[in-house]
Amino acid sequence: MTTDGIGAPLRRKEDYRFLTGRGNYTDDINRPGQAYAVFVRSPIAHGRIRSVDTADAAAVPGVLTVLTGADVAADGLGGLICGWMIHSKDGSAMKAGAHPVLAQDKVRYVGDHVALVVAETQAAARDAAELVAVGYDELPAVADTAGARGASSAVHDEIADNTCYQWELGDQAATDAAFAGAAHVTTLDLVNNRLIPNAIEPRAAIGDYDRGSDSFTLYTTSQNPHVHRLVLSAFVGIAPEHKLRVVAPDVGGGFGSKIFIYAEETACLWASKRVGRPVKWTADRSESFLADAHGRDHVTRAELAIGADGRFLALRAHTTANLGAYLSTFSSCVPTYLYAPLLSGQYKIPAIHAAVDGVYTTTAPVDAYRGAGRPEATYVVERLVEVAARELKMDPAELRRRNFVQPADYPYQTPVIMTYDCGDYEASLDKALDLADYAGFAARRADAAARGKRRGIGFSAYIEACGIAPSAAVGSLGAGVGLWESGSIRFTPTGTVVVHTGSHSHGQGHETTFAQLIASHLGVEPGNVEVVHGDTAQTPFGMGTYGSRSLAVGGSALVKAADKIVAKGRKIAAHLMEAAEADIAFADGKFTVAGTDKEKSIQEIAFAAYVPHNFPGDLEPGLEETAFYDPVNFTFPAGTQICEVEVDPDTGVVEIVNFVAVDDFGVVVNPMIVEGQVHGGIAQGVGQALCENAVYDTGSGQLVTGSYMDYRMPRADDLPSFKVGLTVTPNPSNPLGVKGCGEAGAIAAPAAVMNAVTDAIGQEIQMPATAERVWRALAAAPMAAE
Amino acid sequence: MTLTVSMTVNGKAVSRDVEPRTLLVHLLREHLGLTGTHVGCDTSQCGACVVHVDGRSVKSCTMLAAQADGASVTTIEGLAAADGTLHPMQEAFRNNHGLQCGFCTPGMVMSAVDLVRTNPDPSEHEVRTWLEGNICRCTGYHNIVKAVLEAARTMRQPAAAE
Ligand code: FES
Ligand code: FES
């Protein structure tokens, strides 16, 4: 029996290779004879392509080919797709502008891919790319989210109002009626600032065409290699699915940005057949800034109606969501179905209505980034609740408590699709209040004031919908895919185990967590379990990793497969021990015969399965099982974060002096890994609240924040150590009782930080609360009331 | 035009003919196959590329290979003992879950080793300030800081580490 199973803070199996420089990231891979690709990108935000002259570039020594939009068209290469259909409130389908692999007639953002140079060396490709002469007729940029619908210029000629959809959710009449009768209404105008994901490993790809087998291999930085293969085959038309293998080796962080199927890896595959050589591309960071899908970018008017008894009556939000120049792979669902269904928060709100205008702009595509829609929803709900408490002169913890969904209410149906299945929101609030020493805050604030500083405290009681998702549910909402997951368990004859998962690890530690899970269920040591992921040639078809789904959905698939292993093992054990199958019990890695001392270890059963010298005819050899698991519900991780800040009014610098997060993730398999996920999420959320901001110049459409010099990443000295705690309500909707932990920190933190900052400075301010913004706000209203 | 650069890398003498514009990180990754040193940016900001040159931490994307001519370079591949035993800093990162995706890790570890060389007993604040030039997107730095503090303790008392 192993002690390293579920619940153990086991050190990670993957760490030795990463710590000794033996990871295998895409850019570490080199294929024999490989050539190098460099993209020619648009230097302007918006314009018609008059001409593309490749002659000088093609003449550079070492250049193998220069490919343009005309070649894409000539080869009949399909465009990039968006896999989620959204319908506007009038019933019409969303308007999706074409997204060619290389620009055809127009460029639509700075960094849009215009041509591809392939050469013997990266230096030659770079030199040649500079010589590709593109003539543009420049058009006005459309860089402002709020102004896009009324802009004079159309990003896609056929979509005159730059509007992809005007979508709504909830009962507008009931919501308006509740507002009409409310004792108090809190109104906020909120900007959810645009972010650039910035996984530290830049995206990369090697396209490798093999003429002998007429098949392709793509090595790439993907969170979901099977989805990559499906889209590249079925929609772009690179090759039939069985002739395309996608390998996502070690991947250096994703946070959503490596879910999507981009032009670059597509072009590398296509070019590799054209030049007959493997073609490698590695983004430099400047390209990551320009051409990775960005996140967030909402402008929202939000209102909360409250009764005289302090109970919430209704919430409404009107959001303009920037989708960028093209619809990225899942972009359409992020500001709709991943956003508005979370607007009930942890609260009983009888009526909710959300209206979302998805707009095109001449900026990089916007898609899912850690949390995806749920941080935006949490920001709306938790800012409203905090400000309402201030306006009503109520304790913000008390106002929340009064409105929480209570444990007795489950299953709780919100007015916006979701059915919450379990939770205990007061438990996590209470624990957070305790860890934050809320009772001592008034004294700390007075002490800070005596030192000329302003202290503030802010709450964020978030909920998220993870473990995406039941296929029937998402299908009815417009998803083009099912969101189940796969897993297989293969015993070797010597009793060790190889596990294949359709999910993908790019920092989350699946190789450890899944080994622990198998260890607990099958009674083998985690050290004897190898977890394989990220290769379509090895793993069963799977949907990949995003939306905190790997354990809840992928882990559940493995539990199902483990159950099948035990069932098969029971048959073999019954045969070997000459007992009835019904009398065989399995626990702690041993099959036993009830009422006897006979037992066989699972390793002995595995050996017999592969050396079946005397198996009866109806007993199949082998011990290997595959399972597919389709969840029955979303999961609903929830918790409370409390942030305490100190602001220096002379400089505007915001220091986080305390940060508490108490989360309910259901059952926890590896608490060390779970805490690490929380830490990382908080850092990204704090980054959004205090420093990160992707800025396009509204006149020229140029990306102003195009490097780490201008785009302020949170650094070690910007952050404190965090206080993290857990509460547990096991999830009734999956066999493990887990909920998912990957996004909570990023979802909750922006509201907690901004509630603290606005508390400290006594006035509203938009994210990011940089020193300059805070200083300006205080300079304009120095005596703002506390 | 190429020039010949010679140096000691992880204890071994190496010599290569390279273009003058070749950066140290490219010499390591592309000419010597030492892919443990990573490239995360093009503005000398992220620190994924940190190695030791004559014992001091250096961003290898910011140094020409030619500038390291004659130097002794240690990369992440050369930090553990020959038998694979991890350096106390590597061990502490492992114990404290100081890495997730692992991409920033080689630079973080090499930078942190140099911190403890120059300041054997750093405070949390000093660790955070020192690591300001190494960006990690995964860990929120919490466990990295914990790891560096633990490693510093271990390295101060090597005998007690067992
Ligand atoms: S690669 Fe980013 S600092 Fe060297
Ligand atoms: S562990 Fe992923 S960037 Fe640091």
GROMACS .gro file of C-alpha atoms in nm, chain A residues 265-518:
model
  254
  265GLU     CA    1   0.223   2.621  -3.696
  266THR     CA    2  -0.022   2.578  -3.980
  267ALA     CA    3   0.214   2.751  -4.220
  268CYS     CA    4   0.515   2.549  -4.101
  269LEU     CA    5   0.335   2.223  -4.182
  270TRP     CA    6   0.223   2.346  -4.518
  271ALA     CA    7   0.567   2.484  -4.603
  272SER     CA    8   0.742   2.163  -4.502
  273LYS     CA    9   0.570   1.977  -4.782
  274ARG     CA   10   0.641   2.257  -5.028
  275VAL     CA   11   1.013   2.265  -4.953
  276GLY     CA   12   1.051   1.896  -4.872
  277ARG     CA   13   1.228   1.972  -4.546
  278PRO     CA   14   1.127   2.010  -4.183
  279VAL     CA   15   1.044   2.377  -4.117
  280LYS     CA   16   1.103   2.527  -3.775
  281TRP     CA   17   0.970   2.849  -3.632
  282THR     CA   18   1.025   2.987  -3.284
  283ALA     CA   19   0.859   3.310  -3.183
  284ASP     CA   20   1.073   3.578  -3.039
  285ARG     CA   21   0.909   3.761  -2.751
  286SER     CA   22   0.818   4.056  -2.968
  287GLU     CA   23   0.613   3.822  -3.186
  288SER     CA   24   0.448   3.677  -2.877
  289PHE     CA   25   0.335   4.023  -2.780
  290LEU     CA   26   0.201   4.097  -3.127
  291ALA     CA   27   0.054   3.767  -3.230
  292ASP     CA   28  -0.035   3.545  -2.932
  293ALA     CA   29  -0.405   3.567  -2.856
  294HIS     CA   30  -0.461   3.832  -2.590
  295GLY     CA   31  -0.706   3.815  -2.301
  296ARG     CA   32  -0.993   4.007  -2.132
  297ASP     CA   33  -1.059   4.358  -2.279
  298HIS     CA   34  -1.413   4.431  -2.163
  299VAL     CA   35  -1.589   4.760  -2.105
  300THR     CA   36  -1.893   4.714  -1.881
  301ARG     CA   37  -2.173   4.911  -1.720
  302ALA     CA   38  -2.281   4.699  -1.422
  303GLU     CA   39  -2.564   4.751  -1.176
  304LEU     CA   40  -2.681   4.574  -0.863
  305ALA     CA   41  -3.030   4.620  -0.718
  306ILE     CA   42  -3.066   4.572  -0.344
  307GLY     CA   43  -3.373   4.558  -0.119
  308ALA     CA   44  -3.419   4.748   0.204
  309ASP     CA   45  -3.320   4.434   0.394
  310GLY     CA   46  -2.981   4.422   0.221
  311ARG     CA   47  -3.077   4.132  -0.003
  312PHE     CA   48  -2.981   4.132  -0.367
  313LEU     CA   49  -3.276   4.165  -0.604
  314ALA     CA   50  -3.120   4.178  -0.947
  315LEU     CA   51  -2.800   4.233  -1.143
  316ARG     CA   52  -2.756   4.362  -1.492
  317ALA     CA   53  -2.451   4.414  -1.706
  318HIS     CA   54  -2.393   4.554  -2.050
  319THR     CA   55  -2.053   4.456  -2.179
  320THR     CA   56  -1.862   4.540  -2.492
  321ALA     CA   57  -1.607   4.265  -2.550
  322ASN     CA   58  -1.315   4.315  -2.786
  323LEU     CA   59  -1.263   4.005  -3.001
  324GLY     CA   60  -0.970   4.148  -3.194
  325ALA     CA   61  -0.932   4.136  -3.570
  326TYR     CA   62  -1.029   3.772  -3.620
  327LEU     CA   63  -1.219   3.510  -3.424
  328SER     CA   64  -0.960   3.288  -3.257
  329THR     CA   65  -1.036   2.921  -3.186
  330PHE     CA   66  -1.269   2.960  -2.886
  331SER     CA   67  -1.293   3.337  -2.867
  332SER     CA   68  -1.665   3.370  -2.925
  333CYS     CA   69  -1.765   3.175  -2.613
  334VAL     CA   70  -1.534   3.353  -2.371
  335PRO     CA   71  -1.728   3.680  -2.323
  336THR     CA   72  -2.063   3.497  -2.356
  337TYR     CA   73  -2.104   3.147  -2.211
  338LEU     CA   74  -1.789   3.156  -1.999
  339TYR     CA   75  -1.883   3.499  -1.862
  340ALA     CA   76  -2.251   3.575  -1.808
  341PRO     CA   77  -2.343   3.237  -1.648
  342LEU     CA   78  -2.109   3.331  -1.362
  343LEU     CA   79  -2.278   3.663  -1.287
  344SER     CA   80  -2.471   3.511  -0.999
  345GLY     CA   81  -2.146   3.470  -0.807
  346GLN     CA   82  -2.190   3.297  -0.472
  347TYR     CA   83  -2.522   3.473  -0.424
  348LYS     CA   84  -2.893   3.427  -0.453
  349ILE     CA   85  -2.986   3.690  -0.710
  350PRO     CA   86  -3.340   3.632  -0.836
  351ALA     CA   87  -3.303   3.814  -1.168
  352ILE     CA   88  -2.998   3.864  -1.387
  353HIS     CA   89  -2.965   4.005  -1.735
  354ALA     CA   90  -2.647   4.038  -1.936
  355ALA     CA   91  -2.606   4.190  -2.281
  356VAL     CA   92  -2.276   4.143  -2.461
  357ASP     CA   93  -2.165   4.307  -2.782
  358GLY     CA   94  -1.871   4.121  -2.934
  359VAL     CA   95  -1.676   4.361  -3.154
  360TYR     CA   96  -1.399   4.346  -3.410
  361THR     CA   97  -1.105   4.582  -3.383
  362THR     CA   98  -0.771   4.611  -3.557
  363THR     CA   99  -0.591   4.436  -3.271
  364ALA     CA  100  -0.458   4.086  -3.209
  365PRO     CA  101  -0.728   3.823  -3.164
  366VAL     CA  102  -0.858   3.794  -2.808
  367ASP     CA  103  -0.934   3.451  -2.666
  368ALA     CA  104  -0.923   3.250  -2.344
  369TYR     CA  105  -0.658   3.351  -2.093
  370ARG     CA  106  -0.639   3.192  -1.746
  371GLY     CA  107  -0.994   3.208  -1.615
  372ALA     CA  108  -1.144   3.314  -1.949
  373GLY     CA  109  -1.468   3.503  -1.889
  374ARG     CA  110  -1.488   3.403  -1.524
  375PRO     CA  111  -1.238   3.666  -1.403
  376GLU     CA  112  -1.440   3.925  -1.591
  377ALA     CA  113  -1.765   3.802  -1.428
  378THR     CA  114  -1.608   3.787  -1.084
  379TYR     CA  115  -1.474   4.137  -1.131
  380VAL     CA  116  -1.824   4.265  -1.210
  381VAL     CA  117  -1.995   4.085  -0.921
  382GLU     CA  118  -1.734   4.138  -0.652
  383ARG     CA  119  -1.666   4.502  -0.731
  384LEU     CA  120  -2.042   4.570  -0.726
  385VAL     CA  121  -2.092   4.393  -0.394
  386GLU     CA  122  -1.800   4.570  -0.227
  387VAL     CA  123  -1.905   4.913  -0.348
  388ALA     CA  124  -2.265   4.840  -0.249
  389ALA     CA  125  -2.148   4.759   0.104
  390ARG     CA  126  -1.963   5.091   0.117
  391GLU     CA  127  -2.267   5.280  -0.009
  392LEU     CA  128  -2.494   5.104   0.240
  393LYS     CA  129  -2.234   5.147   0.517
  394MET     CA  130  -2.240   4.775   0.578
  395ASP     CA  131  -1.952   4.543   0.654
  396PRO     CA  132  -1.862   4.387   0.318
  397ALA     CA  133  -1.826   4.043   0.476
  398GLU     CA  134  -2.170   4.078   0.631
  399LEU     CA  135  -2.338   4.186   0.308
  400ARG     CA  136  -2.191   3.881   0.136
  401ARG     CA  137  -2.297   3.650   0.416
  402ARG     CA  138  -2.652   3.777   0.398
  403ASN     CA  139  -2.676   3.688   0.030
  404PHE     CA  140  -2.476   3.365   0.002
  405VAL     CA  141  -2.632   3.053  -0.143
  406GLN     CA  142  -2.653   2.826   0.161
  407PRO     CA  143  -2.554   2.458   0.184
  408ALA     CA  144  -2.923   2.366   0.221
  409ASP     CA  145  -2.999   2.527  -0.116
  410TYR     CA  146  -2.812   2.271  -0.334
  411PRO     CA  147  -2.870   2.198  -0.606
  412TYR     CA  148  -2.913   2.570  -0.659
  413GLN     CA  149  -3.039   2.685  -0.997
  414THR     CA  150  -2.919   3.035  -1.084
  415PRO     CA  151  -3.114   3.250  -1.329
  416VAL     CA  152  -2.821   3.220  -1.571
  417ILE     CA  153  -2.793   2.851  -1.673
  418MET     CA  154  -2.574   2.711  -1.394
  419THR     CA  155  -2.684   2.458  -1.134
  420TYR     CA  156  -2.447   2.481  -0.838
  421ASP     CA  157  -2.408   2.134  -0.687
  422CYS     CA  158  -2.218   2.188  -0.363
  423GLY     CA  159  -2.017   2.438  -0.160
  424ASP     CA  160  -1.998   2.616   0.172
  425TYR     CA  161  -1.925   2.979   0.107
  426GLU     CA  162  -1.942   3.094   0.467
  427ALA     CA  163  -1.683   2.834   0.566
  428SER     CA  164  -1.426   2.974   0.325
  429LEU     CA  165  -1.518   3.333   0.414
  430ASP     CA  166  -1.477   3.264   0.785
  431LYS     CA  167  -1.144   3.093   0.738
  432ALA     CA  168  -1.020   3.380   0.521
  433LEU     CA  169  -1.133   3.640   0.775
  434ASP     CA  170  -0.938   3.452   1.036
  435LEU     CA  171  -0.620   3.418   0.826
  436ALA     CA  172  -0.640   3.787   0.735
  437ASP     CA  173  -0.691   3.894   1.097
  438TYR     CA  174  -0.985   4.101   0.981
  439ALA     CA  175  -1.063   4.198   1.338
  440GLY     CA  176  -0.727   4.374   1.364
  441PHE     CA  177  -0.763   4.572   1.041
  442ALA     CA  178  -0.894   4.894   1.198
  443ALA     CA  179  -0.589   4.916   1.421
  444ARG     CA  180  -0.354   4.847   1.129
  445ARG     CA  181  -0.527   5.114   0.925
  446ALA     CA  182  -0.488   5.366   1.205
  447ASP     CA  183  -0.124   5.274   1.241
  448ALA     CA  184  -0.066   5.323   0.869
  449ALA     CA  185  -0.242   5.659   0.878
  450ALA     CA  186  -0.009   5.765   1.158
  451ARG     CA  187   0.281   5.685   0.923
  452GLY     CA  188   0.122   5.886   0.642
  453LYS     CA  189   0.010   5.577   0.451
  454ARG     CA  190  -0.336   5.466   0.346
  455ARG     CA  191  -0.443   5.110   0.414
  456GLY     CA  192  -0.726   4.935   0.245
  457ILE     CA  193  -0.877   4.589   0.256
  458GLY     CA  194  -1.073   4.416  -0.015
  459PHE     CA  195  -1.267   4.093  -0.056
  460SER     CA  196  -1.339   3.870  -0.348
  461ALA     CA  197  -1.576   3.581  -0.290
  462TYR     CA  198  -1.550   3.413  -0.627
  463ILE     CA  199  -1.711   3.118  -0.793
  464GLU     CA  200  -1.608   2.963  -1.120
  465ALA     CA  201  -1.742   2.696  -1.350
  466CYS     CA  202  -1.467   2.450  -1.432
  467GLY     CA  203  -1.423   2.094  -1.538
  468ILE     CA  204  -1.556   2.186  -1.875
  469ALA     CA  205  -1.778   2.037  -1.968
  470PRO     CA  206  -2.085   1.816  -2.026
  471SER     CA  207  -2.090   1.765  -2.402
  472ALA     CA  208  -2.469   1.786  -2.428
  473ALA     CA  209  -2.474   2.112  -2.236
  474VAL     CA  210  -2.202   2.285  -2.437
  475GLY     CA  211  -2.343   2.144  -2.759
  476SER     CA  212  -2.679   2.306  -2.688
  477LEU     CA  213  -2.495   2.636  -2.634
  478GLY     CA  214  -2.316   2.628  -2.967
  479ALA     CA  215  -1.989   2.440  -2.907
  480GLY     CA  216  -1.863   2.254  -3.212
  481VAL     CA  217  -1.695   1.987  -2.999
  482GLY     CA  218  -1.774   1.760  -2.706
  483LEU     CA  219  -1.577   1.826  -2.390
  484TRP     CA  220  -1.528   1.478  -2.248
  485GLU     CA  221  -1.182   1.336  -2.180
  486SER     CA  222  -1.002   1.008  -2.234
  487GLY     CA  223  -0.756   0.798  -2.041
  488SER     CA  224  -0.600   0.457  -2.071
  489ILE     CA  225  -0.414   0.236  -1.827
  490ARG     CA  226  -0.175  -0.025  -1.954
  491PHE     CA  227  -0.008  -0.276  -1.722
  492THR     CA  228   0.318  -0.423  -1.839
  493PRO     CA  229   0.386  -0.793  -1.778
  494THR     CA  230   0.616  -0.700  -1.490
  495GLY     CA  231   0.343  -0.505  -1.317
  496THR     CA  232   0.443  -0.149  -1.385
  497VAL     CA  233   0.193   0.091  -1.538
  498VAL     CA  234   0.182   0.325  -1.833
  499VAL     CA  235  -0.101   0.577  -1.828
  500HIS     CA  236  -0.211   0.772  -2.132
  501THR     CA  237  -0.419   1.082  -2.093
  502GLY     CA  238  -0.585   1.303  -2.350
  503SER     CA  239  -0.522   1.602  -2.128
  504HIS     CA  240  -0.188   1.782  -2.139
  505SER     CA  241   0.051   1.909  -1.876
  506HIS     CA  242   0.237   2.233  -1.931
  507GLY     CA  243   0.331   2.300  -1.571
  508GLN     CA  244   0.039   2.149  -1.383
  509GLY     CA  245   0.222   1.831  -1.283
  510HIS     CA  246  -0.004   1.566  -1.434
  511GLU     CA  247   0.281   1.316  -1.438
  512THR     CA  248   0.273   1.325  -1.059
  513THR     CA  249  -0.094   1.383  -0.980
  514PHE     CA  250  -0.220   1.118  -1.218
  515ALA     CA  251   0.039   0.871  -1.089
  516GLN     CA  252  -0.090   0.937  -0.735
  517LEU     CA  253  -0.444   0.883  -0.850
  518ILE     CA  254  -0.356   0.550  -1.013
   0.00000   0.00000   0.00000
